[in-house]
Coordinates of N, CA and C in Angstrom, one line a residue:
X1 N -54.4 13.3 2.6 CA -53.9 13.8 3.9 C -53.9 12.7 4.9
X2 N -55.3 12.2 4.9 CA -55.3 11.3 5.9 C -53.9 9.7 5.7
X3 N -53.8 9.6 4.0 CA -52.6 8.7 4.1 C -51.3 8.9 4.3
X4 N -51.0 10.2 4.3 CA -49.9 11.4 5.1 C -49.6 10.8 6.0
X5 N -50.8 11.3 7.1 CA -50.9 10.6 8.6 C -50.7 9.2 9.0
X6 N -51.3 8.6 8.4 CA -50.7 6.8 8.4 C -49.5 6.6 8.2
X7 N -48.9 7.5 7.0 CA -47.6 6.4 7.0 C -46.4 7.4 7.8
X8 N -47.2 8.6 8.2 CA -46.4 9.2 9.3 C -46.2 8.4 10.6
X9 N -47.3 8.1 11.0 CA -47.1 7.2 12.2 C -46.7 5.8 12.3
X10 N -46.8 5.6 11.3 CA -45.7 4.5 11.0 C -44.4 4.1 11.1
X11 N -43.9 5.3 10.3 CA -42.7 5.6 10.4 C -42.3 6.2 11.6
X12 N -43.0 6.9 12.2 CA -42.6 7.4 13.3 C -42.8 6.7 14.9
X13 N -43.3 5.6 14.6 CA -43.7 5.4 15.9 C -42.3 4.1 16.3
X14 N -42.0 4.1 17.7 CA -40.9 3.4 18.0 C -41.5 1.4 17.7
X15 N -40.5 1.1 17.5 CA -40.5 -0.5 17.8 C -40.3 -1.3 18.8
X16 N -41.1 -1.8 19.2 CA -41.2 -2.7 20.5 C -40.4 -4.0 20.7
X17 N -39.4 -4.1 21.1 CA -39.0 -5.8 21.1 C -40.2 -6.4 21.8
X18 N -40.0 -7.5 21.3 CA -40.9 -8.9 22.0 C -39.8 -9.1 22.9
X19 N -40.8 -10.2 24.0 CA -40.0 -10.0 25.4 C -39.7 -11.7 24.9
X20 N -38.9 -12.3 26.1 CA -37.7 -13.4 25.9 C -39.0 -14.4 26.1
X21 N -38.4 -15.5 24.8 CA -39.7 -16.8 24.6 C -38.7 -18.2 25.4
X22 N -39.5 -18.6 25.9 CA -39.1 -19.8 26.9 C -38.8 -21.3 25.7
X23 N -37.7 -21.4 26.0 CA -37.1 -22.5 24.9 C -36.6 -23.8 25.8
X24 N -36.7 -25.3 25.3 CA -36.1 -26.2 26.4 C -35.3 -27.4 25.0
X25 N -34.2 -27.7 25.7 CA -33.3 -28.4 25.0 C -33.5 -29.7 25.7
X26 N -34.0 -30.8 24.8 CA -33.7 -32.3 24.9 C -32.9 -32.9 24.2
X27 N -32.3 -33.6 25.1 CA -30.4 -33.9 24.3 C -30.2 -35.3 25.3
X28 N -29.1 -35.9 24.3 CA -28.7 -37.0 24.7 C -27.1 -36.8 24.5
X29 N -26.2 -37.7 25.1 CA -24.4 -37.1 25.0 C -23.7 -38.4 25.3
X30 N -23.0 -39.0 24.9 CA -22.0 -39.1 25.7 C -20.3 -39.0 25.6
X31 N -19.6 -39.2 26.4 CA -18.1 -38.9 26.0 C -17.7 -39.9 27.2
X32 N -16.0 -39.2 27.2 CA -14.8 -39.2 28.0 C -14.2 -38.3 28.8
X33 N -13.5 -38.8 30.0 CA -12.6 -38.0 30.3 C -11.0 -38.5 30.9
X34 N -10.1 -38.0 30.9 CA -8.6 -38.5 31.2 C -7.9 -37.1 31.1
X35 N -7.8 -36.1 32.3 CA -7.8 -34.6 31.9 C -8.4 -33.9 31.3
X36 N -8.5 -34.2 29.8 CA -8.9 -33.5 28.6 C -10.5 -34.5 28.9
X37 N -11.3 -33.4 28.5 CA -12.6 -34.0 29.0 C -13.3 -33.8 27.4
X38 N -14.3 -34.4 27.0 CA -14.7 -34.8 25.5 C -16.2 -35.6 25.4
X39 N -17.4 -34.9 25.2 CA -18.2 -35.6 24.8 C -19.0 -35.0 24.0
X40 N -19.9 -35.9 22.7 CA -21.1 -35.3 22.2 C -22.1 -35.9 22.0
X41 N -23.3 -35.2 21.2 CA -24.4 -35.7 21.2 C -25.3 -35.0 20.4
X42 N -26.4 -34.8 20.4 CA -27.5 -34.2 19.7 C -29.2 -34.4 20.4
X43 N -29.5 -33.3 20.2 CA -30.9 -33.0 21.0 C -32.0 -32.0 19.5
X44 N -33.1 -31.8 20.5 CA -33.8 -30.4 19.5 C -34.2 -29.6 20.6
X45 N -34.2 -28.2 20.4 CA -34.5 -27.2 21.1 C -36.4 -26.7 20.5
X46 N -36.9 -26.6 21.7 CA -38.4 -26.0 21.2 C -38.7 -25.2 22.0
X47 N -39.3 -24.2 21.3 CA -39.9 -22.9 22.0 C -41.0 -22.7 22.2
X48 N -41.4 -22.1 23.1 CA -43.3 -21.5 23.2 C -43.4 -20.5 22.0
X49 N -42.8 -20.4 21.0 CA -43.7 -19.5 20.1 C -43.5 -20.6 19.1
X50 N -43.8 -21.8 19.1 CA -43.5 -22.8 18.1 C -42.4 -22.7 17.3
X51 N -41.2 -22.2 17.4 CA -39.8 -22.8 16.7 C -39.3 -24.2 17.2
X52 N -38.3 -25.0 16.5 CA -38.0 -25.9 16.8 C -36.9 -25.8 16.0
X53 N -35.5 -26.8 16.3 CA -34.2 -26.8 15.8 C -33.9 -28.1 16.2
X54 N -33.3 -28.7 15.5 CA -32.4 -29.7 15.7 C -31.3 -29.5 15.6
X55 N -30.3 -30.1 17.0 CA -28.8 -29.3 17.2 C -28.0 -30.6 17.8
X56 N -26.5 -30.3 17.5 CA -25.2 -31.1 18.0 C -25.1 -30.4 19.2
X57 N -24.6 -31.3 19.7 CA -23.7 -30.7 21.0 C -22.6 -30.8 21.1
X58 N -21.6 -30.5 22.1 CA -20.2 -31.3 22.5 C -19.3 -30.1 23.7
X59 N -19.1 -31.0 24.7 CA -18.7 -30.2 25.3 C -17.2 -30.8 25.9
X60 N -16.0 -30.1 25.7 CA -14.9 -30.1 25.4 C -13.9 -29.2 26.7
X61 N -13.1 -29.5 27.2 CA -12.6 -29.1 28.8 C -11.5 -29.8 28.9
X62 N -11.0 -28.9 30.2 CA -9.6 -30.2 30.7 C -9.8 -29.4 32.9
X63 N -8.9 -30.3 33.3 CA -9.0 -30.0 34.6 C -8.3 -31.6 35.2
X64 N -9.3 -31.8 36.4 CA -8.5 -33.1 37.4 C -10.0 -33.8 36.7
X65 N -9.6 -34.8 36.0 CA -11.4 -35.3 36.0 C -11.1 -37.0 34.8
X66 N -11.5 -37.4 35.5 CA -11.6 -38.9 34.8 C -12.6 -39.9 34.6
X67 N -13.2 -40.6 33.9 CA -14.5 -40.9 33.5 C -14.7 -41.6 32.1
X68 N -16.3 -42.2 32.2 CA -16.6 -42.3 31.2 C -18.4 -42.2 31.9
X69 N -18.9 -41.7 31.0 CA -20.4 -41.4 31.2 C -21.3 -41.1 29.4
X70 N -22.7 -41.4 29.9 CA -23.5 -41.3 28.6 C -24.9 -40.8 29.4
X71 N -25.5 -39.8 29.1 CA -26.6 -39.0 29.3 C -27.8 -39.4 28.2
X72 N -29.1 -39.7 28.4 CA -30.0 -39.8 28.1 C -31.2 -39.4 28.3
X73 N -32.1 -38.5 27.5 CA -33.5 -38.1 28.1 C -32.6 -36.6 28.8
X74 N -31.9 -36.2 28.3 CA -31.2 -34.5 29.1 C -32.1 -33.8 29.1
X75 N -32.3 -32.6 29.7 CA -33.0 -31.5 29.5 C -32.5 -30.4 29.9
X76 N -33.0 -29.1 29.3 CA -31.9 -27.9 29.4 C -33.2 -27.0 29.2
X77 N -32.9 -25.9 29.8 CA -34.1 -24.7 30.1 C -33.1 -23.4 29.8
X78 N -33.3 -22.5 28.9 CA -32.6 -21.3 28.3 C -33.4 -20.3 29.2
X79 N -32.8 -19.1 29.5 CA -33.4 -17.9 29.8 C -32.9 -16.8 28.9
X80 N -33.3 -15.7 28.6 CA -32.9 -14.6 28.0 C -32.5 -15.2 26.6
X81 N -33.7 -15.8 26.1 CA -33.5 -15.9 24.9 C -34.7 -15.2 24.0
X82 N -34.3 -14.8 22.9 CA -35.5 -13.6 22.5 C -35.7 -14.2 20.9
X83 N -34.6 -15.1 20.2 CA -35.0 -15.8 18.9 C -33.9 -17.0 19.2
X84 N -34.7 -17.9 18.8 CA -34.0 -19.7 18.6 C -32.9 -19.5 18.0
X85 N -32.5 -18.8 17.2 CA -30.9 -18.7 16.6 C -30.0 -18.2 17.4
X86 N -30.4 -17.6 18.8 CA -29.2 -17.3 19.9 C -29.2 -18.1 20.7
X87 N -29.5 -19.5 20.6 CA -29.0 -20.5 21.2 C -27.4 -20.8 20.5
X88 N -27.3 -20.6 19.3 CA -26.2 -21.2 18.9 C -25.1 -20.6 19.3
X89 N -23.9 -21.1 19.5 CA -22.8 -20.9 19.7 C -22.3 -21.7 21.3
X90 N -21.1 -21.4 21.8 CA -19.9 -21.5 22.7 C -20.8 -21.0 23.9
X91 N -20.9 -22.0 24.9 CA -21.1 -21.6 26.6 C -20.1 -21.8 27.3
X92 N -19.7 -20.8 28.1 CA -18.7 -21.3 29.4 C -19.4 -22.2 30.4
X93 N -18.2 -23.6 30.6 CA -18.4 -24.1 31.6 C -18.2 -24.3 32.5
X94 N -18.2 -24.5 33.7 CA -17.4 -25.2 35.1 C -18.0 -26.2 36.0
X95 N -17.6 -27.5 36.0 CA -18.3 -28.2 37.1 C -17.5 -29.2 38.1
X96 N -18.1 -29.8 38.9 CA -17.4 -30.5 39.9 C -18.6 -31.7 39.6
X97 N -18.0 -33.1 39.4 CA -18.7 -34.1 39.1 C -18.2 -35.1 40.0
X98 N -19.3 -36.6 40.6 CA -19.0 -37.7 40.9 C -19.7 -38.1 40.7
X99 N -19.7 -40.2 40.2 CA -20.9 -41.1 39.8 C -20.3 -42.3 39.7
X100 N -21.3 -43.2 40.1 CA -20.8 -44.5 39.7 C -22.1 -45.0 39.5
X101 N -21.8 -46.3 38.4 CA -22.9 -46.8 37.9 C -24.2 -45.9 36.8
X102 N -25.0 -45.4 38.1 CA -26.2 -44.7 37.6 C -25.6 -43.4 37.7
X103 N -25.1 -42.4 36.8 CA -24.8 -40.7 36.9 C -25.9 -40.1 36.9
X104 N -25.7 -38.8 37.4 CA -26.5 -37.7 37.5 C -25.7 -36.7 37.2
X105 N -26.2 -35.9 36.7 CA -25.5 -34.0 36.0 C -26.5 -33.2 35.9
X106 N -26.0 -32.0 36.8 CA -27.0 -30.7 36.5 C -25.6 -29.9 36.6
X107 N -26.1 -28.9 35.4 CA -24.8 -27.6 35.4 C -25.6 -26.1 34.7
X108 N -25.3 -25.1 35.6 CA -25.7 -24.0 34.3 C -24.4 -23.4 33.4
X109 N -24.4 -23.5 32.0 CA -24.1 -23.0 31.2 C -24.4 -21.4 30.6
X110 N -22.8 -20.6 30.8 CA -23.3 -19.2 30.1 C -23.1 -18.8 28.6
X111 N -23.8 -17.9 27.8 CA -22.9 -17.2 26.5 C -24.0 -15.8 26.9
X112 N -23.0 -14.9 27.5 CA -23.5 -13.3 27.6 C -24.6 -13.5 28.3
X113 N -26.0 -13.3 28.0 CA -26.8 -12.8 29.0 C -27.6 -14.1 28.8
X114 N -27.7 -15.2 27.9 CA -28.1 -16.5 27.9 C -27.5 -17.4 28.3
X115 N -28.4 -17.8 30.0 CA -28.1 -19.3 30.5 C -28.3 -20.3 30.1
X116 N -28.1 -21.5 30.5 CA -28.6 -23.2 30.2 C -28.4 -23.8 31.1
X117 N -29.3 -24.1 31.8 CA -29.1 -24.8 33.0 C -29.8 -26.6 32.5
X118 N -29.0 -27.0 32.5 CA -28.8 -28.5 32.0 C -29.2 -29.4 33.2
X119 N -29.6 -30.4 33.0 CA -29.5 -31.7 33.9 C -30.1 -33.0 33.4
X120 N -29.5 -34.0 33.8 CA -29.5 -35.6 32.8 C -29.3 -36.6 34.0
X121 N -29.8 -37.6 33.8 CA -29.3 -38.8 34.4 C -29.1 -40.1 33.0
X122 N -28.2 -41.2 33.7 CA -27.4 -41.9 32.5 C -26.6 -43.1 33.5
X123 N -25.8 -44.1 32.6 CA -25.0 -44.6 33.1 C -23.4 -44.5 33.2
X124 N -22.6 -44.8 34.1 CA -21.2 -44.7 33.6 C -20.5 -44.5 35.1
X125 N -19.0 -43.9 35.2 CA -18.6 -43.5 36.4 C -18.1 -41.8 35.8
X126 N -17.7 -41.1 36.9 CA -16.7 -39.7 36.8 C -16.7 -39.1 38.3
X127 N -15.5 -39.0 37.6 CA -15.0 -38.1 39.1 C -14.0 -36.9 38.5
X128 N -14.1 -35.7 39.2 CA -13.3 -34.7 39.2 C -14.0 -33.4 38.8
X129 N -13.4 -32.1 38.4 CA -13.3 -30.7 38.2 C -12.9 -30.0 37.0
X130 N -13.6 -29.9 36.1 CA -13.5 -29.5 35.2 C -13.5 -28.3 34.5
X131 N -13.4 -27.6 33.2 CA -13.8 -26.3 32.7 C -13.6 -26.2 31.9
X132 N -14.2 -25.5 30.6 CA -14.3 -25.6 29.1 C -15.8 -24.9 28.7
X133 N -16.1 -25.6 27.3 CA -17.1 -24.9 26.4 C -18.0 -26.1 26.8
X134 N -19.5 -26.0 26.2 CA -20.7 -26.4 26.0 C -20.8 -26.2 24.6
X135 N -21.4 -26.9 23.2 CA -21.1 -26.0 22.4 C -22.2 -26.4 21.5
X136 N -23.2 -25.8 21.1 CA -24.6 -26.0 20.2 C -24.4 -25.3 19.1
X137 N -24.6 -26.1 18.3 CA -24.1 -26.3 16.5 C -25.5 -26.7 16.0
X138 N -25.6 -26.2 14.3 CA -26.6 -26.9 13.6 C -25.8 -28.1 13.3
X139 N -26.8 -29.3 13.0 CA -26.3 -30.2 12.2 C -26.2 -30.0 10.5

């Protein structure tokens, strides 16, 4: 009787999600731009519950925007993330960029209820207004 009860309550008792684990992306990139805007790169994502991934990037756009730039040492901070595999995929983007010489970039990136708020310094020039994908791939 008593293992009745056990696997009664077992079964019957609801499931709890775990609450959202704090993940940060270090990435390196660089590209082009001449309208069609184009660059990639590769970083690893790690999380406070000890996952880690190693991931592509590339983020791909058109707008008024011309350039050439390369990011080093990036860093990107996720929120509402609940497992390391929903980092992957397509973020919307939009930014307004200028640099010369020494660049700087901060942008938040969306997919649904997960942000990415990115930011890097690097060398290169850019100027202009852009919009497109962000896009984290396995290698």
């Amino acid at each position: 009787m008593f293992s009745s009860f056990l696997m009664f309550a077992a079964l019957g008792s609801p499931a709890f999600a775990a609450g959202p684990i704090d993940c940060e992306l270090r990435f390196s990139m660089s590209g082009w731009s001449a309208f069609y805007k184009h660059a990639t790169g590769s970083g690893t994502v790690t999380c406070d519950n000890g996952q880690s991934m190693k991931v592509n990037i590339s983020a791909k756009g058109g707008g008024l925007t011309f350039g050439k730039s390369e990011i080093d040492n990036g860093i990107g901070k996720f929120s509402e993330v609940y497992n390391i595999e929903d980092i992957i995929g397509g973020y919307a983007t939009a930014e307004a960029h200028a640099g010369a010489v020494k660049s700087a970039s901060a942008r938040v990136v969306t997919k649904g209820p997960i942000s990415l708020a990115l930011s890097g310094k690097g060398r290169g020039w850019d100027v202009g207004v852009a919009f497109g994908n962000f896009i984290i791939s396995k290698p």
